[in-house]
PDB file of C-alpha atoms and ligand atoms in Angstrom:
ATOM      1  CA  MET Q   1       0.000   0.000   0.000  1.00 38.00           C
ATOM      2  CA  SER Q   2       1.332   3.395  -0.876  1.00 40.00           C
ATOM      3  CA  SER Q   3       2.218   5.788   1.901  1.00 39.00           C
ATOM      4  CA  VAL Q   4       2.801   8.627  -0.548  1.00 40.00           C
ATOM      5  CA  GLU Q   5       0.736  11.687   0.292  1.00 40.00           C
ATOM      6  CA  PRO Q   6      -0.197  14.317  -2.281  1.00 41.00           C
ATOM      7  CA  GLN Q   7       2.243  17.192  -1.976  1.00 41.00           C
ATOM      8  CA  ASN Q   8       1.803  20.858  -2.665  1.00 40.00           C
ATOM      9  CA  SER Q   9       5.326  21.565  -3.746  1.00 38.00           C
ATOM     10  CA  THR Q  10       5.629  22.380  -7.438  1.00 38.00           C
ATOM     11  CA  THR Q  11       9.145  20.967  -7.597  1.00 40.00           C
ATOM     12  CA  VAL Q  12       7.934  17.422  -7.140  1.00 40.00           C
ATOM     13  CA  PRO Q  13       7.886  15.644 -10.488  1.00 42.00           C
ATOM     14  CA  GLU Q  14       4.539  14.364 -11.672  1.00 42.00           C
ATOM     15  CA  GLN Q  15       3.674  11.036 -10.215  1.00 44.00           C
ATOM     16  CA  PRO Q  16       0.501   9.115  -9.732  1.00 45.00           C
ATOM     17  CA  THR Q  17      -0.725  10.171  -6.333  1.00 47.00           C
ATOM     18  CA  ARG Q  18      -4.184   9.637  -4.993  1.00 51.00           C
ATOM     19  CA  ARG Q  19      -6.533  12.472  -5.737  1.00 49.00           C
ATOM     20  CA  LYS Q  20      -8.081  13.905  -2.607  1.00 47.00           C
ATOM     21  CA  ARG Q  21      -9.626  17.201  -3.572  1.00 50.00           C
ATOM     22  CA  GLY Q  22     -12.449  17.552  -1.121  1.00 49.00           C
ATOM     23  CA  VAL Q  23     -14.361  14.676  -2.695  1.00 50.00           C
ATOM     24  CA  PRO Q  24     -15.048  11.998  -0.113  1.00 55.00           C
ATOM     25  CA  GLU Q  25     -12.998   8.995  -1.096  1.00 58.00           C
ATOM     26  CA  GLY Q  26     -14.927   6.257  -2.788  1.00 82.00           C
ATOM     27  CA  LEU Q  27     -17.920   8.358  -3.764  1.00 92.00           C
ATOM     28  CA  TRP Q  28     -16.990   8.169  -7.436  1.00 93.00           C
ATOM     29  CA  LEU Q  29     -15.583   5.407  -9.573  1.00 93.00           C
ATOM     30  CA  ARG Q  30     -13.693   5.582 -12.816  1.00 94.00           C
ATOM     31  CA  CYS Q  31     -15.010   3.132 -15.373  1.00 95.00           C
ATOM     32  CA  ASP Q  32     -12.413   0.932 -17.052  1.00 93.00           C
ATOM     33  CA  GLY Q  33     -14.835   0.405 -19.921  1.00 94.00           C
ATOM     34  CA  CYS Q  34     -15.583   3.951 -21.067  1.00 96.00           C
ATOM     35  CA  GLY Q  35     -13.404   6.125 -18.859  1.00 95.00           C
ATOM     36  CA  ALA Q  36     -16.394   7.983 -17.403  1.00 95.00           C
ATOM     37  CA  THR Q  37     -16.447   9.000 -13.776  1.00 95.00           C
ATOM     38  CA  VAL Q  38     -19.569   7.488 -12.329  1.00 95.00           C
ATOM     39  CA  PHE Q  39     -21.361   7.842  -9.037  1.00 95.00           C
ATOM     40  CA  ARG Q  40     -20.599   4.793  -6.918  1.00 95.00           C
ATOM     41  CA  LYS Q  41     -24.096   4.650  -5.509  1.00 95.00           C
ATOM     42  CA  ARG Q  42     -25.571   4.350  -8.989  1.00 95.00           C
ATOM     43  CA  VAL Q  43     -23.143   1.541  -9.770  1.00 95.00           C
ATOM     44  CA  ASP Q  44     -24.102  -0.240  -6.553  1.00 94.00           C
ATOM     45  CA  GLN Q  45     -27.790   0.169  -7.254  1.00 94.00           C
ATOM     46  CA  GLY Q  46     -27.340  -1.111 -10.791  1.00 95.00           C
ATOM     47  CA  GLN Q  47     -25.791  -4.499  -9.913  1.00 96.00           C
ATOM     48  CA  ARG Q  48     -22.295  -2.970 -10.121  1.00 96.00           C
ATOM     49  CA  LEU Q  49     -22.647  -2.081 -13.803  1.00 97.00           C
ATOM     50  CA  CYS Q  50     -21.453   1.173 -15.341  1.00 97.00           C
ATOM     51  CA  PRO Q  51     -24.584   3.261 -16.008  1.00 96.00           C
ATOM     52  CA  GLU Q  52     -22.883   4.725 -19.095  1.00 96.00           C
ATOM     53  CA  CYS Q  53     -21.546   1.678 -20.916  1.00 97.00           C
ATOM     54  CA  GLY Q  54     -22.597  -1.430 -19.003  1.00 96.00           C
ATOM     55  CA  HIS Q  55     -19.034  -2.310 -17.968  1.00 97.00           C
ATOM     56  CA  HIS Q  56     -19.149  -4.980 -15.275  1.00 97.00           C
ATOM     57  CA  PHE Q  57     -17.399  -3.778 -12.140  1.00 96.00           C
ATOM     58  CA  TYR Q  58     -16.125  -6.184  -9.496  1.00 96.00           C
ATOM     59  CA  ALA Q  59     -18.899  -7.407  -7.206  1.00 97.00           C
ATOM     60  CA  THR Q  60     -18.372  -8.889  -3.761  1.00 97.00           C
ATOM     61  CA  ILE Q  61     -19.709 -12.290  -2.779  1.00 97.00           C
ATOM     62  CA  SER Q  62     -22.533 -10.767  -0.746  1.00 96.00           C
ATOM     63  CA  GLN Q  63     -23.511  -8.504  -3.657  1.00 97.00           C
ATOM     64  CA  ARG Q  64     -23.571 -11.539  -5.930  1.00 98.00           C
ATOM     65  CA  ILE Q  65     -25.698 -13.537  -3.526  1.00 98.00           C
ATOM     66  CA  GLU Q  66     -28.098 -10.624  -3.369  1.00 97.00           C
ATOM     67  CA  GLN Q  67     -28.181 -10.353  -7.174  1.00 97.00           C
ATOM     68  CA  LEU Q  68     -28.682 -14.059  -7.795  1.00 98.00           C
ATOM     69  CA  LEU Q  69     -30.701 -15.530  -4.980  1.00 98.00           C
ATOM     70  CA  ASP Q  70     -34.159 -14.876  -3.605  1.00 98.00           C
ATOM     71  CA  ALA Q  71     -33.981 -12.393  -0.747  1.00 98.00           C
ATOM     72  CA  GLY Q  72     -33.120 -13.973   2.587  1.00 97.00           C
ATOM     73  CA  SER Q  73     -32.958 -17.494   1.169  1.00 98.00           C
ATOM     74  CA  PHE Q  74     -29.212 -18.075   1.441  1.00 98.00           C
ATOM     75  CA  GLU Q  75     -28.019 -20.441   4.138  1.00 98.00           C
ATOM     76  CA  GLU Q  76     -24.247 -20.502   4.471  1.00 98.00           C
ATOM     77  CA  TRP Q  77     -22.394 -23.759   5.115  1.00 98.00           C
ATOM     78  CA  CYS Q  78     -18.991 -24.375   6.682  1.00 98.00           C
ATOM     79  CA  ALA Q  79     -18.602 -20.698   7.540  1.00 97.00           C
ATOM     80  CA  GLU Q  80     -16.285 -21.603  10.392  1.00 96.00           C
ATOM     81  CA  LEU Q  81     -13.569 -23.137   8.194  1.00 96.00           C
ATOM     82  CA  ALA Q  82     -10.400 -21.054   8.226  1.00 92.00           C
ATOM     83  CA  SER Q  83      -6.908 -21.484   6.833  1.00 89.00           C
ATOM     84  CA  VAL Q  84      -4.110 -22.943   8.854  1.00 92.00           C
ATOM     85  CA  ASP Q  85      -0.497 -22.385   7.938  1.00 95.00           C
ATOM     86  CA  PRO Q  86       0.827 -25.860   7.105  1.00 93.00           C
ATOM     87  CA  LEU Q  87       4.169 -24.650   5.744  1.00 95.00           C
ATOM     88  CA  GLY Q  88       4.865 -21.809   8.169  1.00 96.00           C
ATOM     89  CA  PHE Q  89       5.030 -19.708   5.020  1.00 97.00           C
ATOM     90  CA  VAL Q  90       6.507 -16.228   5.025  1.00 96.00           C
ATOM     91  CA  ASP Q  91       6.857 -13.916   2.034  1.00 93.00           C
ATOM     92  CA  LYS Q  92       6.578 -10.186   2.702  1.00 94.00           C
ATOM     93  CA  LYS Q  93       4.731 -11.153   5.830  1.00 95.00           C
ATOM     94  CA  PRO Q  94       3.776 -14.401   7.542  1.00 97.00           C
ATOM     95  CA  TYR Q  95       0.848 -16.198   5.913  1.00 97.00           C
ATOM     96  CA  ARG Q  96      -1.214 -16.064   9.112  1.00 96.00           C
ATOM     97  CA  GLU Q  97      -0.867 -12.280   9.204  1.00 97.00           C
ATOM     98  CA  ARG Q  98      -1.758 -12.062   5.534  1.00 96.00           C
ATOM     99  CA  VAL Q  99      -4.919 -14.067   6.047  1.00 97.00           C
ATOM    100  CA  ALA Q 100      -5.900 -11.914   9.031  1.00 97.00           C
ATOM    101  CA  ALA Q 101      -5.322  -8.746   6.983  1.00 97.00           C
ATOM    102  CA  GLU Q 102      -7.402 -10.105   4.081  1.00 96.00           C
ATOM    103  CA  GLN Q 103     -10.173 -11.005   6.501  1.00 96.00           C
ATOM    104  CA  ARG Q 104     -10.223  -7.448   7.838  1.00 97.00           C
ATOM    105  CA  LYS Q 105     -10.108  -5.969   4.333  1.00 96.00           C
ATOM    106  CA  THR Q 106     -12.898  -8.063   2.819  1.00 96.00           C
ATOM    107  CA  GLY Q 107     -15.040  -8.998   5.793  1.00 96.00           C
ATOM    108  CA  LEU Q 108     -14.771 -12.593   4.554  1.00 96.00           C
ATOM    109  CA  ARG Q 109     -13.247 -15.480   6.461  1.00 96.00           C
ATOM    110  CA  GLU Q 110     -11.889 -17.048   3.278  1.00 97.00           C
ATOM    111  CA  ALA Q 111     -11.932 -16.540  -0.499  1.00 97.00           C
ATOM    112  CA  CYS Q 112     -14.956 -18.809  -0.914  1.00 98.00           C
ATOM    113  CA  VAL Q 113     -18.505 -18.954   0.398  1.00 98.00           C
ATOM    114  CA  VAL Q 114     -20.790 -21.944  -0.112  1.00 98.00           C
ATOM    115  CA  GLY Q 115     -24.317 -22.784   0.880  1.00 98.00           C
ATOM    116  CA  ARG Q 116     -27.793 -23.369  -0.280  1.00 98.00           C
ATOM    117  CA  GLY Q 117     -30.486 -21.006  -1.427  1.00 98.00           C
ATOM    118  CA  TYR Q 118     -33.307 -20.380  -3.816  1.00 98.00           C
ATOM    119  CA  LEU Q 119     -33.104 -18.772  -7.233  1.00 98.00           C
ATOM    120  CA  ARG Q 120     -36.534 -17.710  -8.429  1.00 98.00           C
ATOM    121  CA  GLY Q 121     -37.997 -20.376  -6.204  1.00 98.00           C
ATOM    122  CA  ARG Q 122     -35.651 -23.120  -7.393  1.00 98.00           C
ATOM    123  CA  PRO Q 123     -33.531 -24.675  -4.652  1.00 98.00           C
ATOM    124  CA  LEU Q 124     -29.844 -25.012  -5.438  1.00 98.00           C
ATOM    125  CA  VAL Q 125     -26.386 -25.337  -3.970  1.00 98.00           C
ATOM    126  CA  ILE Q 126     -24.107 -22.404  -4.672  1.00 98.00           C
ATOM    127  CA  GLY Q 127     -20.422 -21.643  -4.258  1.00 98.00           C
ATOM    128  CA  LEU Q 128     -18.688 -18.345  -4.963  1.00 98.00           C
ATOM    129  CA  THR Q 129     -15.069 -17.246  -4.946  1.00 98.00           C
ATOM    130  CA  ASP Q 130     -13.981 -13.659  -4.405  1.00 97.00           C
ATOM    131  CA  SER Q 131     -10.965 -12.261  -6.228  1.00 96.00           C
ATOM    132  CA  ALA Q 132     -10.448  -9.677  -3.475  1.00 96.00           C
ATOM    133  CA  PHE Q 133      -9.296 -12.298  -0.963  1.00 97.00           C
ATOM    134  CA  ILE Q 134      -5.708 -13.307  -1.846  1.00 96.00           C
ATOM    135  CA  MET Q 135      -6.800 -13.118  -5.495  1.00 95.00           C
ATOM    136  CA  GLY Q 136      -9.525 -15.683  -4.929  1.00 96.00           C
ATOM    137  CA  SER Q 137      -6.854 -18.356  -4.924  1.00 96.00           C
ATOM    138  CA  MET Q 138      -7.768 -21.913  -4.034  1.00 96.00           C
ATOM    139  CA  GLY Q 139      -6.188 -22.734  -0.691  1.00 96.00           C
ATOM    140  CA  SER Q 140      -7.240 -25.769   1.345  1.00 97.00           C
ATOM    141  CA  VAL Q 141     -10.322 -24.032   2.723  1.00 97.00           C
ATOM    142  CA  VAL Q 142     -11.613 -22.991  -0.688  1.00 98.00           C
ATOM    143  CA  GLY Q 143     -11.116 -26.534  -1.973  1.00 98.00           C
ATOM    144  CA  GLU Q 144     -12.682 -28.104   1.087  1.00 98.00           C
ATOM    145  CA  LYS Q 145     -15.723 -25.821   1.080  1.00 98.00           C
ATOM    146  CA  LEU Q 146     -16.380 -26.415  -2.603  1.00 98.00           C
ATOM    147  CA  THR Q 147     -15.930 -30.170  -2.205  1.00 98.00           C
ATOM    148  CA  ARG Q 148     -18.397 -30.297   0.678  1.00 98.00           C
ATOM    149  CA  ALA Q 149     -20.872 -28.202  -1.293  1.00 98.00           C
ATOM    150  CA  ILE Q 150     -20.552 -30.486  -4.329  1.00 98.00           C
ATOM    151  CA  GLU Q 151     -21.007 -33.568  -2.133  1.00 98.00           C
ATOM    152  CA  ALA Q 152     -24.086 -32.018  -0.555  1.00 98.00           C
ATOM    153  CA  ALA Q 153     -25.484 -31.261  -4.021  1.00 98.00           C
ATOM    154  CA  THR Q 154     -24.831 -34.903  -4.974  1.00 98.00           C
ATOM    155  CA  GLU Q 155     -26.681 -36.180  -1.914  1.00 98.00           C
ATOM    156  CA  THR Q 156     -29.620 -33.823  -2.189  1.00 98.00           C
ATOM    157  CA  LYS Q 157     -29.767 -33.983  -6.008  1.00 97.00           C
ATOM    158  CA  LEU Q 158     -29.873 -30.220  -6.232  1.00 98.00           C
ATOM    159  CA  PRO Q 159     -28.448 -28.214  -9.131  1.00 98.00           C
ATOM    160  CA  LEU Q 160     -25.038 -26.703  -8.443  1.00 98.00           C
ATOM    161  CA  VAL Q 161     -23.914 -23.211  -9.405  1.00 98.00           C
ATOM    162  CA  ILE Q 162     -20.359 -22.010  -8.838  1.00 98.00           C
ATOM    163  CA  VAL Q 163     -19.513 -18.380  -9.532  1.00 98.00           C
ATOM    164  CA  SER Q 164     -15.769 -18.040 -10.028  1.00 98.00           C
ATOM    165  CA  GLY Q 165     -13.818 -14.859  -9.478  1.00 96.00           C
ATOM    166  CA  SER Q 166     -10.176 -15.755  -9.090  1.00 94.00           C
ATOM    167  CA  GLY Q 167      -7.126 -13.913 -10.361  1.00 89.00           C
ATOM    168  CA  GLY Q 168      -4.896 -16.600  -8.898  1.00 83.00           C
ATOM    169  CA  GLY Q 169      -5.243 -20.337  -9.028  1.00 87.00           C
ATOM    170  CA  ALA Q 170      -3.229 -22.237  -6.497  1.00 92.00           C
ATOM    171  CA  ARG Q 171      -2.360 -20.420  -3.296  1.00 95.00           C
ATOM    172  CA  MET Q 172       1.400 -20.621  -3.133  1.00 93.00           C
ATOM    173  CA  HIS Q 173       1.394 -19.986   0.612  1.00 96.00           C
ATOM    174  CA  GLU Q 174      -0.052 -23.475   1.078  1.00 97.00           C
ATOM    175  CA  GLY Q 175       2.137 -25.209  -1.503  1.00 95.00           C
ATOM    176  CA  ILE Q 176       1.137 -28.759  -2.368  1.00 95.00           C
ATOM    177  CA  PHE Q 177      -1.921 -28.597  -0.082  1.00 96.00           C
ATOM    178  CA  SER Q 178      -3.280 -25.937  -2.382  1.00 96.00           C
ATOM    179  CA  LEU Q 179      -2.408 -27.769  -5.600  1.00 95.00           C
ATOM    180  CA  MET Q 180      -4.168 -30.921  -4.391  1.00 96.00           C
ATOM    181  CA  GLN Q 181      -7.461 -29.030  -4.163  1.00 97.00           C
ATOM    182  CA  MET Q 182      -7.717 -29.017  -7.953  1.00 96.00           C
ATOM    183  CA  GLY Q 183      -7.838 -32.799  -8.025  1.00 97.00           C
ATOM    184  CA  LYS Q 184     -10.086 -33.026  -4.992  1.00 98.00           C
ATOM    185  CA  VAL Q 185     -12.722 -30.627  -6.298  1.00 98.00           C
ATOM    186  CA  SER Q 186     -12.568 -32.142  -9.792  1.00 98.00           C
ATOM    187  CA  ALA Q 187     -13.062 -35.654  -8.394  1.00 98.00           C
ATOM    188  CA  ALA Q 188     -16.085 -34.502  -6.397  1.00 98.00           C
ATOM    189  CA  LEU Q 189     -17.491 -32.938  -9.574  1.00 98.00           C
ATOM    190  CA  ALA Q 190     -16.937 -36.185 -11.464  1.00 98.00           C
ATOM    191  CA  ARG Q 191     -18.985 -38.076  -8.845  1.00 98.00           C
ATOM    192  CA  PHE Q 192     -21.659 -35.381  -9.032  1.00 98.00           C
ATOM    193  CA  HIS Q 193     -21.693 -35.756 -12.796  1.00 98.00           C
ATOM    194  CA  GLU Q 194     -21.993 -39.560 -12.589  1.00 98.00           C
ATOM    195  CA  ALA Q 195     -24.936 -39.140 -10.236  1.00 98.00           C
ATOM    196  CA  GLY Q 196     -26.656 -37.064 -12.921  1.00 97.00           C
ATOM    197  CA  GLY Q 197     -26.188 -33.666 -11.300  1.00 98.00           C
ATOM    198  CA  LEU Q 198     -26.451 -30.388 -13.177  1.00 98.00           C
ATOM    199  CA  TYR Q 199     -23.506 -28.047 -12.713  1.00 98.00           C
ATOM    200  CA  ILE Q 200     -23.635 -24.509 -14.065  1.00 98.00           C
ATOM    201  CA  SER Q 201     -20.291 -22.712 -13.927  1.00 98.00           C
ATOM    202  CA  VAL Q 202     -20.347 -18.914 -14.032  1.00 98.00           C
ATOM    203  CA  LEU Q 203     -17.057 -17.247 -14.924  1.00 98.00           C
ATOM    204  CA  THR Q 204     -16.518 -13.656 -13.890  1.00 98.00           C
ATOM    205  CA  ASN Q 205     -13.623 -11.269 -14.289  1.00 97.00           C
ATOM    206  CA  PRO Q 206     -11.038 -12.652 -13.625  1.00 96.00           C
ATOM    207  CA  THR Q 207     -11.050 -16.467 -13.728  1.00 97.00           C
ATOM    208  CA  MET Q 208      -7.470 -17.648 -14.049  1.00 96.00           C
ATOM    209  CA  GLY Q 209      -4.924 -20.259 -13.039  1.00 94.00           C
ATOM    210  CA  GLY Q 210      -5.851 -23.406 -11.179  1.00 94.00           C
ATOM    211  CA  VAL Q 211      -9.438 -22.264 -10.734  1.00 96.00           C
ATOM    212  CA  ALA Q 212      -9.878 -21.966 -14.508  1.00 96.00           C
ATOM    213  CA  ALA Q 213      -7.968 -25.230 -14.874  1.00 95.00           C
ATOM    214  CA  SER Q 214     -10.279 -27.154 -12.550  1.00 96.00           C
ATOM    215  CA  PHE Q 215     -13.844 -26.568 -11.373  1.00 97.00           C
ATOM    216  CA  ALA Q 216     -14.524 -23.395 -13.367  1.00 98.00           C
ATOM    217  CA  SER Q 217     -14.046 -25.280 -16.658  1.00 97.00           C
ATOM    218  CA  LEU Q 218     -15.958 -28.402 -15.674  1.00 98.00           C
ATOM    219  CA  GLY Q 219     -19.504 -27.073 -15.859  1.00 98.00           C
ATOM    220  CA  ASP Q 220     -22.169 -28.899 -17.835  1.00 98.00           C
ATOM    221  CA  ILE Q 221     -23.000 -25.382 -18.909  1.00 98.00           C
ATOM    222  CA  ILE Q 222     -20.347 -22.674 -18.746  1.00 98.00           C
ATOM    223  CA  ILE Q 223     -21.539 -19.087 -18.679  1.00 98.00           C
ATOM    224  CA  ALA Q 224     -19.312 -16.021 -18.624  1.00 98.00           C
ATOM    225  CA  GLU Q 225     -19.968 -12.382 -17.892  1.00 98.00           C
ATOM    226  CA  PRO Q 226     -19.063 -10.055 -20.787  1.00 98.00           C
ATOM    227  CA  LYS Q 227     -15.418  -9.113 -21.255  1.00 96.00           C
ATOM    228  CA  ALA Q 228     -14.181 -11.200 -18.357  1.00 97.00           C
ATOM    229  CA  LEU Q 229     -10.523 -12.201 -18.341  1.00 95.00           C
ATOM    230  CA  ILE Q 230     -10.455 -15.999 -18.447  1.00 96.00           C
ATOM    231  CA  GLY Q 231      -7.400 -18.181 -18.913  1.00 95.00           C
ATOM    232  CA  PHE Q 232      -4.672 -20.188 -17.294  1.00 93.00           C
ATOM    233  CA  ALA Q 233      -1.390 -18.273 -17.409  1.00 91.00           C
ATOM    234  CA  GLY Q 234      -1.519 -14.510 -17.938  1.00 86.00           C
ATOM    235  CA  PRO Q 235      -1.180 -13.141 -21.486  1.00 85.00           C
ATOM    236  CA  ARG Q 236       2.353 -11.889 -20.876  1.00 88.00           C
ATOM    237  CA  VAL Q 237       3.556 -15.333 -19.868  1.00 90.00           C
ATOM    238  CA  VAL Q 238       1.802 -16.955 -22.835  1.00 92.00           C
ATOM    239  CA  LYS Q 239       3.287 -14.419 -25.237  1.00 91.00           C
ATOM    240  CA  ALA Q 240       6.782 -14.965 -23.873  1.00 92.00           C
ATOM    241  CA  THR Q 241       6.332 -18.743 -24.146  1.00 93.00           C
ATOM    242  CA  VAL Q 242       4.859 -19.071 -27.628  1.00 93.00           C
ATOM    243  CA  LYS Q 243       6.774 -16.078 -29.016  1.00 94.00           C
ATOM    244  CA  GLN Q 244       3.823 -15.102 -31.177  1.00 91.00           C
ATOM    245  CA  PRO Q 245       1.662 -11.998 -31.133  1.00 91.00           C
ATOM    246  CA  LEU Q 246      -1.631 -12.692 -29.387  1.00 92.00           C
ATOM    247  CA  PRO Q 247      -5.051 -11.616 -30.656  1.00 91.00           C
ATOM    248  CA  ASP Q 248      -6.388  -8.427 -29.068  1.00 88.00           C
ATOM    249  CA  ASP Q 249      -9.279 -10.132 -27.387  1.00 90.00           C
ATOM    250  CA  PHE Q 250      -7.193 -13.112 -26.223  1.00 92.00           C
ATOM    251  CA  GLN Q 251      -8.510 -14.662 -22.981  1.00 94.00           C
ATOM    252  CA  THR Q 252     -11.759 -12.708 -23.005  1.00 96.00           C
ATOM    253  CA  SER Q 253     -15.227 -14.188 -22.699  1.00 97.00           C
ATOM    254  CA  GLU Q 254     -15.926 -13.205 -26.305  1.00 97.00           C
ATOM    255  CA  PHE Q 255     -12.813 -14.940 -27.656  1.00 96.00           C
ATOM    256  CA  LEU Q 256     -13.545 -18.075 -25.650  1.00 96.00           C
ATOM    257  CA  LEU Q 257     -17.158 -18.178 -26.797  1.00 98.00           C
ATOM    258  CA  GLU Q 258     -16.017 -18.020 -30.388  1.00 97.00           C
ATOM    259  CA  HIS Q 259     -13.603 -20.901 -29.765  1.00 96.00           C
ATOM    260  CA  GLY Q 260     -16.107 -23.112 -28.023  1.00 96.00           C
ATOM    261  CA  PHE Q 261     -14.693 -22.957 -24.530  1.00 96.00           C
ATOM    262  CA  ILE Q 262     -17.771 -21.362 -23.019  1.00 97.00           C
ATOM    263  CA  ASP Q 263     -21.397 -21.801 -23.946  1.00 98.00           C
ATOM    264  CA  ARG Q 264     -22.891 -18.387 -23.476  1.00 98.00           C
ATOM    265  CA  ILE Q 265     -22.103 -14.836 -22.452  1.00 98.00           C
ATOM    266  CA  VAL Q 266     -24.709 -13.452 -20.118  1.00 98.00           C
ATOM    267  CA  ALA Q 267     -24.776  -9.894 -18.791  1.00 98.00           C
ATOM    268  CA  ARG Q 268     -25.181  -9.683 -15.039  1.00 98.00           C
ATOM    269  CA  PRO Q 269     -28.785  -8.400 -15.011  1.00 97.00           C
ATOM    270  CA  GLN Q 270     -29.860 -11.488 -17.000  1.00 98.00           C
ATOM    271  CA  LEU Q 271     -27.829 -14.029 -15.046  1.00 98.00           C
ATOM    272  CA  ARG Q 272     -30.594 -14.884 -12.625  1.00 98.00           C
ATOM    273  CA  SER Q 273     -33.265 -15.558 -15.230  1.00 98.00           C
ATOM    274  CA  GLU Q 274     -30.779 -17.382 -17.457  1.00 98.00           C
ATOM    275  CA  ILE Q 275     -29.733 -19.786 -14.695  1.00 98.00           C
ATOM    276  CA  ALA Q 276     -33.392 -20.396 -13.817  1.00 98.00           C
ATOM    277  CA  ARG Q 277     -34.102 -21.152 -17.457  1.00 98.00           C
ATOM    278  CA  ILE Q 278     -31.200 -23.625 -17.720  1.00 98.00           C
ATOM    279  CA  ILE Q 279     -32.296 -25.420 -14.553  1.00 98.00           C
ATOM    280  CA  ASP Q 280     -35.812 -25.778 -15.934  1.00 97.00           C
ATOM    281  CA  TYR Q 281     -34.591 -26.816 -19.333  1.00 96.00           C
ATOM    282  CA  CYS Q 282     -32.375 -29.519 -17.867  1.00 94.00           C
ATOM    283  CA  GLY Q 283     -35.301 -30.778 -15.815  1.00 85.00           C
ATOM    284  CA  HIS Q 284     -33.723 -30.307 -12.383  1.00 76.00           C
TER     285      HIS Q 284
HETATM  286 ZN1   ZN B 301     -18.444   2.776 -18.468  1.00 96.69          ZN
END
């Protein structure tokens, strides 16, 4: 976090400092889509969409639950699960401290929330990951919560929806314990699939790394929000590896739809009715 304060001196060379000109911080947002400065409250009231261009801003897990599920119907499972520090990992700070700081910052206990709820009157099991919590990376708790949710969906024969928002895949702070979650969650999904379950995967910006390489890509139906970044390694790494210029829209929802990786792009305001329609269509 920057500790640089805006300075009055004219001798200071231009540098990106935070603007604080009497406007209460956070009241306005700058849209990455159209560059407009938009009133945060309007964005919040409009499902976190830019009122000018429809750009999809980041939405928290609780905002997503509110947008998708019937009011008051969500029942959270395994809320008590929290990360341990199996490796005693330290980078810039100890992993335990990092987790505590992320918990304070996001109000979440971990990068994933699972539970059961109703979507337009249809019961379902839902899991969501939040890219704001250590990039939404899949540590042991994320993997365990998702696995338990998938197993519960298998037992109860309810449709499963997982909304992915993960800039990171594996959580390096947990090493091999994190990597093993990919296999664990995928195996649970395979059993769910064999039992005839319906799994709808919703990809949001960003869905990358081990999350994209496991549960996010295993949906019976894969939906993406418009212009989401979706891929395994980042474009810079891919470019350096293949030594070829990449298409402009590489790793976007639109590119992946065209290449058959996802089934449909659905704007956030239509997500709820679209999921309801798929559940009905699949007879679940
Ligand atoms: Zn915009």
